[in-house]
Amino acid sequence: MRKKIGMILCVSMVLGMLGGCGMTVETPEEQESEVTELPPARAQDDFFRFVNEDLIAEAQFDYGEAVAAGSFDSKIPETQVKDIIRDVVSGSGYEQGTEEYIIKKAYDLYGAYDFESGEVPAELDNLFHEIDKISSLDELLKMDAKLYREYSAGNIFHMDVGVDYLAAGDTIFVFNQYTAFMDADFKTLEETYGPLNSLKQLSSLFLQEMGHDESEADEVGTKFGYIVMDLYNASDMDIVNCAMPMEYFKQLTPAEAKAILTNVDLDNYLKDLGINPTVCDRFGVYDLGQLEALNALFTEENLDVFKCWEMLSVYSQYRRFIVNGYDKLEDYRNIDYRSDEDLVLDEIYNGYSEQTDPLYVEKIYSQEMDDALIAMCDDIKDGYRELISQATWLSEATRKGLLTKLDNIVYVTGADLERTDPSECRDITGNDYFEFYLSYTRHNTKNSFDQVGTPGDRKGIQMPMQMFNACYDPSLNNITITVAMMNKPFFSLDQDYYTNLGGLGAVIAHEIGHAFDSNCIVFNENGIYDPSWITSADMDALIARNETAKAYFENNFTLFGVYHVDGEQTLGENYADLGGMECVTSLAHTQADREALFTNYARIWCEKITDSALIDQLEYDVHSPSFIRVNAILSTIDVFYETYDVKEGDGMYIAPEDRISRWY
C-alpha cells in the first residue's frame, strides 16, 4: 500500500503582475473552494501528526522562513552565548591571551571600526596593487603562498589542512574539490550560465579600480568566466552531489602530486608556506580530473586571470573592509539595519566560537549532565552489541569486526573541551578591528599548519559545543555530542530516562548507527577506509538489504501522492534512523517506557514546512523529510505495533513481509 503523507502545509506564491506586453488578461469567474479539516490524528494512522498536531496548528512562519514549529529553538544557545559575551565585555583586567581578553578586545575594536565610510586598509590596498604588478607564474605562486599563510586567502589549487581517510584521520594537506567560485555555484551552472556574467562584472570592476581601462578589464573578466566554466566541465559532479565524498578520496605520494601539478614547484610552494616538505609524506585529493584541469589552465597565457583570481580571493575574505572604500564597488555595498549591539554580538558569536565555547560549557554543562549522557551512550552501545550479536545474516568474521568497531567508538562531549593556554594566544593583537581580525586569522592558520603530519585526535573537538548538532566521524570512529543538544525536548535531567532515550538517545543511536550504515561500514574498526574488511558474502548481503530498504521508502511513502523519497540518496541516513530506533526500542520493556520513547522521538522531529521547501529537500537533502523519518521508521518497528495496537487498515500499517530491518 502506498501511503500519502497528509500533514503538509501548502504555501502558494501568487505572481500578480504581467506588464510590458500589452496583453489582455481575462478575469476568470470566481470559484468556490472548500477546505476540509482533518479530524484529530490517531497514533495508529499518523504518529507524527498525532504527537505534533497542536504545535503545528499554532505555529506561525517568521517572515521569509520556510520552517516553523521546530522541536528546539536554536536561539536558546545563541542567547546564552550572547549573554556570556555581555558579561565578559562588562568586565576588565583580563590576562592577555585568555578567552575573555580576546572576546572583549574584539568586541571593543569592532564597535569602534568605521565599516560604512572608512577607507580600504592600506595593507589590503597595497596588496591588491602588488598582485596586479605580478609578471610571472613563479611570482604568482609566491604571492599565493603569502595570501594563504598570512591572509587565509588565495590558494589557487584549493589545498587545505584536512583528514586522511585512508590513515585513520591523520592530518595532511588535501586538494579539495572546487564546487563554486564566488557566486558561480557549479550546481547552478548545470542550469544557467548567469553567475558567470556576475563574475565577469565583479572582475572587471575590480580591475578598473586597479587602474585598468574598461575594455581590458572586461576582456579579463570574460576569460575568467571561461576558465571557471572549463573547471566546472572538468569536475566530477557525482562528488559534488555525493553524501559521502570520502568515497572518492585518494592518497597521493609527493611524487604523484608533483606529476599532476607539473606547472607548480610544490616543494618551494610548501617552503613559502613555512612548511618543511619532508613533513608532507602524502597528500589527499577528491577530484583528480579537476585538479589536472586546473594545472593545465595554470599557464602564463592565463596569468592575468589568475592575478584577478587572487584579488577576488582576498576580496571574498575581507569584503566588509573593502567594498565601501572602492567607488567602483558601490553596487556591492550592503546596508545592515540591525543595531550596533546586534552587529557586534553576531560578530563575536559567529567568528570567535573557540573563545566563547569554553565559557559556554563552563556555564551550561555540569558533571551530572555528563555522567547521565555517558551512561546513556553506554546503554546504547549495549543495545547495539546485542543487535549485532543476534544478526543471523552476518558471518562470524564480520560480526567480530563490527563488535570491535562498536567497542572502539569514543564519545566527545563538553567535558572534553578545555581552555587554551593564554601564552599560546598572546600574538593575537591589533590597534583597530582590521588589524585584530587579521592577527586572529593568521594565528588560526598557523595552528592549522602545525597540525600537518600529526595523527588524528579522537577526543578532539570537531564542532563548537554551542552548535546544536551531533555527528559521527568514520575516520576517527567517534561521535560528538554538543552541549547545545542537552536541552529539552532532546535531553534534560528533569525528563525521565525513556523520554531522554527517545530524544537525544535516538540521535546518539542514529550517529552510532552511521558506523554501520551503507556509507560508513566501509571504514574498519581503526577508522581506515577499506571496503575489503567486510567479507564479500556479507557485503553482498548488505547490498541486497540496501535495495530492499531503498524500495521500502520509495514505494510506500510519497508526498502529495506524487513525489517520492530518493531511496538511494537517503539510504545512509534512513539506515542510521532505522538502526538507531531498533537499538533504543530494545532498551525499553514496558508500555509506559515505550510510549515515552516513541512520543519524544516524534516530538524531536516536529516541524512545519512549506511545500516548496519540502520538494527542494527531496531533491537535495540526504535526510528524508521529518515526518517520514518518524512514520516510515516506526511503521517498520514491530514493537511499535504492539505498543499502539496498530492493525491492518490503519495508516501506520505495513504488511509484515514488506517491513524492513537493519539488523533482524
XYZ file of C-alpha atoms in Angstrom, residues 32-585:
554
model
C -15.868 28.376 -4.634
C -13.322 26.311 -2.786
C -13.791 24.001 0.107
C -11.219 23.348 2.792
C -11.619 20.033 4.518
C -10.317 19.990 8.047
C -8.548 16.857 9.095
C -10.002 15.037 12.079
C -7.743 14.617 15.118
C -4.930 12.218 14.356
C -4.734 8.721 15.750
C -1.403 7.204 16.746
C -2.269 4.234 14.552
C -2.731 6.380 11.426
C -0.202 9.226 11.513
C 2.030 9.173 14.554
C 3.934 12.302 13.555
C 0.713 14.339 13.445
C -0.720 12.587 16.499
C 2.146 13.867 18.635
C 2.736 17.247 16.991
C -0.583 18.499 15.581
C -1.212 21.085 18.331
C 2.239 22.636 17.894
C 1.911 22.636 14.116
C -1.578 24.153 14.185
C -0.418 27.039 16.366
C 2.888 27.685 14.588
C 3.412 30.821 12.535
C 6.137 31.340 9.954
C 8.558 34.157 10.565
C 8.938 36.445 7.582
C 10.987 34.771 4.861
C 11.227 31.468 6.726
C 10.213 28.109 5.238
C 10.154 26.155 8.506
C 8.235 26.724 11.721
C 7.287 24.765 14.872
C 10.732 23.230 15.193
C 11.181 20.967 18.166
C 14.006 23.102 19.537
C 14.526 26.837 19.471
C 18.043 27.312 18.118
C 18.032 30.812 19.598
C 18.393 29.327 23.092
C 22.145 28.533 22.906
C 22.706 31.680 20.846
C 21.036 33.782 23.538
C 23.033 32.001 26.229
C 26.319 32.685 24.431
C 25.437 36.327 23.797
C 24.614 36.770 27.467
C 28.065 35.383 28.253
C 29.613 37.868 25.806
C 27.778 40.732 27.516
C 29.076 39.601 30.901
C 32.638 39.391 29.579
C 32.685 42.807 27.907
C 31.298 44.443 31.046
C 34.411 43.293 32.917
C 38.060 44.297 32.676
C 41.586 43.363 33.666
C 41.704 40.083 31.726
C 45.060 38.407 31.127
C 46.208 38.825 27.542
C 45.559 35.694 25.501
C 42.659 34.424 27.606
C 39.261 33.773 26.088
C 37.822 36.775 27.937
C 40.605 39.082 26.740
C 40.116 38.149 23.081
C 36.326 38.472 23.300
C 36.458 41.897 24.924
C 39.206 43.164 22.619
C 37.310 42.019 19.521
C 34.059 43.496 20.846
C 35.554 46.898 21.605
C 37.541 47.185 18.370
C 34.646 46.024 16.188
C 32.302 48.539 17.809
C 34.782 51.361 17.133
C 35.522 50.430 13.498
C 34.001 52.521 10.691
C 32.859 49.907 8.196
C 30.473 52.206 6.311
C 32.675 55.115 5.331
C 36.193 54.047 6.207
C 38.857 53.658 3.547
C 40.227 50.317 2.405
C 43.004 49.389 4.863
C 46.330 50.459 3.364
C 47.706 46.938 3.804
C 44.966 45.474 1.603
C 45.100 48.277 -0.970
C 48.867 47.820 -1.310
C 48.378 44.072 -1.525
C 45.951 44.382 -4.451
C 48.338 46.608 -6.353
C 51.219 44.241 -5.572
C 49.206 41.367 -7.062
C 48.363 43.492 -10.101
C 52.087 44.069 -10.821
C 52.992 40.346 -10.849
C 54.676 39.414 -14.124
C 55.177 35.619 -13.953
C 53.637 32.422 -12.604
C 56.576 31.971 -10.226
C 55.831 35.370 -8.673
C 52.158 34.470 -8.565
C 52.836 31.224 -6.674
C 54.924 33.092 -4.102
C 52.072 35.546 -3.696
C 49.562 32.695 -3.482
C 51.543 31.137 -0.624
C 51.731 34.526 1.106
C 47.986 35.036 0.771
C 47.271 31.586 2.167
C 49.786 31.906 5.014
C 49.086 35.484 6.077
C 45.534 36.207 4.904
C 43.820 32.785 4.728
C 43.019 33.585 1.102
C 44.493 32.698 -2.280
C 45.457 29.039 -2.551
C 44.515 28.541 -6.184
C 44.854 24.763 -6.013
C 42.362 24.591 -3.130
C 44.868 22.877 -0.853
C 43.899 22.840 2.781
C 44.678 21.021 6.002
C 42.365 18.025 6.102
C 41.813 14.407 7.036
C 43.459 11.340 5.515
C 40.560 8.902 5.342
C 42.931 6.100 4.390
C 45.080 6.537 7.502
C 42.652 6.788 10.440
C 42.190 10.513 10.279
C 45.825 11.658 10.133
C 46.185 15.356 9.325
C 47.569 16.108 5.867
C 47.250 18.632 3.057
C 44.263 17.820 0.851
C 43.438 19.160 -2.603
C 39.737 19.846 -2.181
C 37.219 19.886 -4.982
C 36.011 23.258 -6.198
C 32.219 23.325 -6.184
C 31.923 27.065 -6.812
C 33.876 30.247 -7.318
C 32.346 33.382 -5.808
C 28.663 33.240 -6.855
C 29.303 30.757 -9.672
C 27.997 27.652 -7.911
C 28.607 24.549 -10.025
C 25.154 23.123 -9.338
C 23.683 26.378 -10.629
C 25.869 26.161 -13.732
C 24.095 22.926 -14.606
C 21.060 25.056 -15.413
C 22.258 28.589 -16.181
C 25.444 30.469 -17.010
C 24.099 33.624 -15.359
C 26.543 33.547 -12.425
C 29.458 33.734 -14.879
C 28.205 37.140 -16.028
C 28.202 38.282 -12.401
C 31.766 37.002 -12.015
C 32.808 38.848 -15.172
C 31.263 42.081 -13.913
C 32.923 41.902 -10.492
C 36.286 41.025 -12.067
C 36.039 43.931 -14.472
C 35.100 46.464 -11.815
C 37.909 45.316 -9.541
C 40.493 45.616 -12.302
C 39.177 49.053 -13.216
C 39.667 50.047 -9.587
C 43.308 48.958 -10.019
C 43.655 51.358 -12.954
C 42.866 49.147 -15.968
C 40.658 50.544 -18.722
C 37.170 49.112 -19.083
C 37.749 47.129 -22.294
C 40.882 45.444 -20.935
C 39.125 44.683 -17.636
C 36.096 43.254 -19.453
C 38.342 41.006 -21.528
C 39.969 39.538 -18.401
C 36.543 39.094 -16.809
C 35.338 37.187 -19.867
C 38.407 34.941 -19.803
C 37.818 34.350 -16.102
C 34.303 33.158 -16.843
C 35.599 30.734 -19.477
C 38.195 29.316 -17.073
C 35.600 28.749 -14.366
C 33.415 27.070 -16.994
C 36.342 24.858 -18.044
C 36.874 23.944 -14.412
C 33.191 23.138 -14.000
C 33.229 20.941 -17.122
C 36.224 19.026 -15.750
C 34.543 18.414 -12.390
C 33.040 15.126 -11.295
C 29.535 16.237 -10.337
C 28.898 12.863 -8.692
C 31.299 14.016 -5.972
C 29.578 17.393 -5.692
C 26.241 15.651 -5.131
C 27.579 12.779 -3.021
C 26.562 12.357 0.624
C 29.888 10.688 1.407
C 32.609 12.371 -0.704
C 35.284 10.404 1.175
C 34.324 7.509 -1.097
C 36.210 9.410 -3.801
C 39.178 10.308 -1.605
C 42.586 9.215 -2.899
C 46.074 9.333 -1.403
C 48.915 10.825 -3.416
C 52.588 10.389 -2.743
C 54.666 13.565 -3.136
C 55.936 12.202 -6.464
C 52.370 11.569 -7.679
C 51.269 15.056 -6.602
C 54.211 16.625 -8.446
C 53.426 14.560 -11.556
C 49.938 16.102 -11.603
C 50.998 19.660 -10.748
C 53.569 19.997 -13.496
C 53.171 23.787 -13.572
C 53.900 24.145 -9.851
C 57.101 23.723 -7.844
C 55.332 22.005 -4.955
C 58.348 21.839 -2.632
C 59.055 25.543 -2.991
C 55.387 26.327 -2.503
C 55.358 24.397 0.780
C 58.520 26.185 1.904
C 56.873 29.539 1.112
C 54.005 28.440 3.332
C 56.517 27.812 6.108
C 56.093 24.029 5.847
C 59.017 21.585 5.713
C 58.243 19.452 2.605
C 59.539 16.328 4.367
C 56.577 16.567 6.771
C 54.236 16.043 3.814
C 54.800 12.355 3.089
C 51.406 12.128 1.380
C 48.608 14.317 0.076
C 44.897 13.783 -0.407
C 42.674 14.560 -3.380
C 38.980 14.192 -4.162
C 38.525 15.162 -7.808
C 41.682 14.144 -9.642
C 40.327 15.210 -13.041
C 39.507 18.692 -11.787
C 42.990 19.079 -10.283
C 44.589 18.014 -13.576
C 42.411 20.506 -15.468
C 43.341 23.293 -13.050
C 47.035 22.562 -13.572
C 46.536 22.660 -17.353
C 44.834 26.069 -17.062
C 47.585 27.438 -14.822
C 49.779 28.909 -17.595
C 51.484 32.188 -18.385
C 48.808 32.755 -21.036
C 46.211 32.937 -18.261
C 48.359 34.915 -15.811
C 46.049 37.951 -15.949
C 43.074 35.788 -14.979
C 44.865 34.161 -12.048
C 46.003 37.558 -10.804
C 42.346 38.588 -10.787
C 41.524 35.254 -9.107
C 43.913 36.139 -6.260
C 42.408 39.595 -5.863
C 38.886 38.221 -5.632
C 40.012 35.593 -3.129
C 41.252 38.369 -0.849
C 38.115 40.403 -1.559
C 35.937 37.432 -0.588
C 37.752 37.030 2.749
C 37.861 40.745 3.627
C 34.893 42.107 1.706
C 33.444 44.200 4.540
C 36.746 46.074 4.931
C 36.938 46.737 1.186
C 33.600 47.247 -0.509
C 32.805 50.684 0.954
C 36.268 52.016 0.148
C 36.306 51.471 -3.629
C 33.955 53.602 -5.724
C 33.626 51.003 -8.477
C 32.144 48.532 -5.978
C 29.314 50.830 -4.944
C 26.675 48.361 -6.143
C 28.127 45.670 -3.890
C 27.589 47.647 -0.700
C 25.053 46.352 1.783
C 23.101 48.315 4.337
C 22.582 46.407 7.554
C 19.764 47.863 9.609
C 20.474 45.885 12.756
C 21.520 47.778 15.860
C 25.200 48.286 16.606
C 24.917 45.901 19.562
C 23.301 43.185 17.442
C 26.040 43.537 14.841
C 28.915 43.191 17.285
C 27.246 40.350 19.217
C 26.700 38.446 15.978
C 30.324 39.057 15.022
C 31.646 37.573 18.259
C 29.088 34.756 18.319
C 29.808 33.666 14.732
C 33.506 34.471 14.486
C 35.014 33.648 17.868
C 33.403 30.366 18.910
C 36.775 28.981 20.004
C 36.774 31.667 22.704
C 33.079 31.673 23.644
C 32.791 27.872 23.629
C 34.767 27.115 26.828
C 32.841 29.815 28.689
C 29.547 28.399 27.393
C 30.455 24.894 28.560
C 31.556 26.153 31.976
C 28.237 27.942 32.485
C 25.803 25.422 30.962
C 27.343 21.974 31.357
C 27.736 20.009 34.580
C 29.396 16.804 35.680
C 25.941 15.415 36.478
C 24.829 16.040 32.888
C 27.974 14.430 31.511
C 27.586 11.374 33.752
C 23.979 10.901 32.617
C 24.963 11.363 28.971
C 27.844 8.881 29.116
C 25.673 6.324 30.920
C 23.034 6.607 28.202
C 25.703 6.280 25.489
C 26.969 3.104 27.157
C 23.416 1.709 27.309
C 23.020 2.403 23.597
C 26.306 0.636 22.904
C 24.984 -2.364 24.839
C 21.846 -2.288 22.703
C 23.896 -2.343 19.518
C 26.091 -5.089 20.917
C 23.003 -7.261 21.352
C 21.643 -6.435 17.889
C 24.931 -7.215 16.136
C 25.411 -10.402 18.142
C 21.972 -11.655 17.089
C 22.176 -10.642 13.415
C 21.945 -14.063 11.771
C 22.845 -12.747 8.301
C 26.402 -11.827 9.378
C 29.362 -14.170 9.219
C 31.327 -14.619 12.422
C 34.333 -12.785 10.987
C 32.295 -9.704 10.103
C 30.336 -9.865 13.351
C 33.558 -9.880 15.343
C 34.877 -6.906 13.362
C 31.674 -4.896 13.837
C 31.672 -5.567 17.564
C 35.288 -4.438 17.783
C 34.396 -1.304 15.843
C 31.485 -0.688 18.226
C 33.729 -1.092 21.273
C 36.280 1.297 19.750
C 33.771 4.154 19.363
C 34.609 7.029 21.692
C 32.340 9.866 22.785
C 33.329 13.540 22.626
C 31.302 15.763 24.968
C 31.554 19.137 26.623
C 33.763 17.559 29.278
C 36.500 17.171 26.650
C 36.680 20.901 25.912
C 39.469 22.732 27.701
C 40.535 26.353 27.789
C 43.514 27.383 25.692
C 46.773 28.278 27.433
C 46.842 32.120 27.301
C 50.513 32.069 26.334
C 49.540 30.431 23.037
C 47.263 33.346 22.062
C 49.278 36.382 23.097
C 50.185 37.010 19.459
C 46.561 37.999 18.748
C 46.575 41.778 18.870
C 45.810 44.918 16.834
C 45.162 48.655 17.056
C 41.877 48.511 15.124
C 39.472 45.745 14.203
C 41.035 45.027 10.809
C 44.446 44.506 12.402
C 42.958 42.406 15.188
C 40.890 40.258 12.804
C 43.925 39.766 10.555
C 46.058 38.771 13.552
C 43.386 36.319 14.688
C 43.184 34.824 11.184
C 46.963 34.380 10.964
C 47.050 32.742 14.386
C 44.419 30.180 13.360
C 46.110 29.472 10.032
C 49.431 28.819 11.774
C 47.731 26.452 14.219
C 46.217 24.620 11.287
C 49.582 24.283 9.537
C 51.141 22.996 12.743
C 48.746 20.017 12.649
C 50.070 18.717 9.305
C 51.751 15.358 9.746
C 50.105 14.629 13.095
C 47.740 11.736 13.907
C 44.014 12.386 14.229
C 42.822 13.315 17.709
C 39.916 11.006 18.545
C 38.942 13.151 21.528
C 39.406 16.436 19.707
C 36.533 18.902 19.432
C 35.172 18.702 15.889
C 32.480 21.383 16.204
C 31.549 24.169 18.619
C 29.752 22.937 21.718
C 27.317 25.830 21.295
C 26.240 24.395 17.924
C 23.077 22.302 18.036
C 24.395 19.116 16.442
C 25.812 15.640 16.837
C 27.965 13.759 14.362
C 29.838 10.541 13.696
C 33.335 10.733 12.198
C 34.176 7.476 10.393
C 37.918 8.132 10.219
C 38.184 8.793 13.966
C 35.404 6.346 14.860
C 33.952 8.795 17.346
C 30.711 10.629 17.966
C 30.494 14.242 19.085
C 27.508 15.362 21.156
C 27.408 19.108 21.674
C 26.288 20.820 24.857
C 23.584 22.692 22.927
C 21.817 19.356 22.399
C 21.455 18.928 26.151
C 18.172 20.839 26.065
C 14.517 19.838 26.084
C 12.938 18.002 24.388
C 16.132 16.204 23.397
C 17.598 15.854 26.886
C 17.096 17.172 30.380
C 17.906 15.928 33.852
C 14.270 16.832 34.611
C 12.956 14.363 31.997
C 12.579 10.659 32.661
C 15.163 8.294 31.178
C 12.975 6.950 28.365
C 11.915 10.409 27.249
C 15.608 11.285 27.023
C 16.244 7.985 25.252
C 13.621 8.816 22.623
C 15.156 12.269 22.222
C 18.915 12.680 22.410
C 19.266 8.919 22.865
C 17.715 8.338 19.435
C 20.087 10.933 17.968
C 23.106 9.239 19.559
C 21.893 5.826 18.398
C 21.465 7.345 14.930
C 25.064 8.607 14.965
C 26.437 5.278 16.206
C 24.288 3.677 13.521
C 26.291 5.604 10.929
C 29.270 3.426 11.850
C 27.358 0.531 10.272
C 25.304 2.298 7.595
C 25.702 1.766 3.856
C 28.356 4.501 3.661
C 30.499 4.235 6.795
C 30.539 0.466 7.149
C 33.420 0.513 4.663
C 35.630 2.080 7.372
C 37.205 -0.622 9.525
C 37.438 -0.734 13.314
C 40.513 1.543 13.191
C 38.794 4.194 11.087
C 40.578 3.344 7.832
C 38.614 3.359 4.594
C 38.852 -0.269 3.463
C 35.767 -1.866 1.829
C 37.569 -5.216 1.772
C 37.441 -5.528 5.572
C 33.850 -6.838 5.204
C 33.689 -10.326 3.705
C 32.369 -10.398 0.161
C 29.393 -12.554 1.182
C 28.400 -10.102 3.917
C 28.874 -7.166 1.571
C 26.599 -8.862 -0.977
C 24.010 -9.418 1.767
C 24.296 -5.768 2.795
C 23.834 -4.583 -0.785
C 20.735 -6.782 -1.119
C 19.350 -5.282 2.089
C 20.179 -1.828 0.726
C 17.985 -2.472 -2.310
C 15.134 -3.632 -0.095
C 15.463 -0.529 2.091
C 15.501 1.813 -0.917
C 12.360 0.173 -2.298
C 10.610 0.409 1.092
C 10.949 4.189 1.238
C 10.324 4.830 -2.445
C 7.288 2.564 -2.789
C 5.447 3.201 0.467
C 5.817 6.934 1.093
C 5.018 9.775 -1.296
C 4.366 13.491 -0.907
C 1.120 14.772 -2.408
C 0.780 11.294 -3.885
C 3.358 12.319 -6.499
C 6.840 12.991 -5.122
C 8.915 10.044 -3.968
C 11.748 9.938 -1.483
C 15.013 9.144 -3.262
C 15.902 5.822 -1.660
C 19.489 5.887 -2.906
C 20.180 9.455 -1.818
C 18.714 8.991 1.668
C 19.838 5.404 2.281
C 22.654 6.149 4.745
C 20.526 8.460 6.895
C 17.491 6.170 6.722
C 19.636 3.225 7.813
C 21.027 5.251 10.706
C 17.487 6.198 11.745
C 16.304 2.611 11.468
C 19.267 1.050 13.254
C 19.085 3.698 15.959
C 15.387 3.082 16.580
C 15.869 -0.692 16.665
C 18.564 -0.099 19.255
C 16.746 2.263 21.617
C 13.463 0.319 21.472
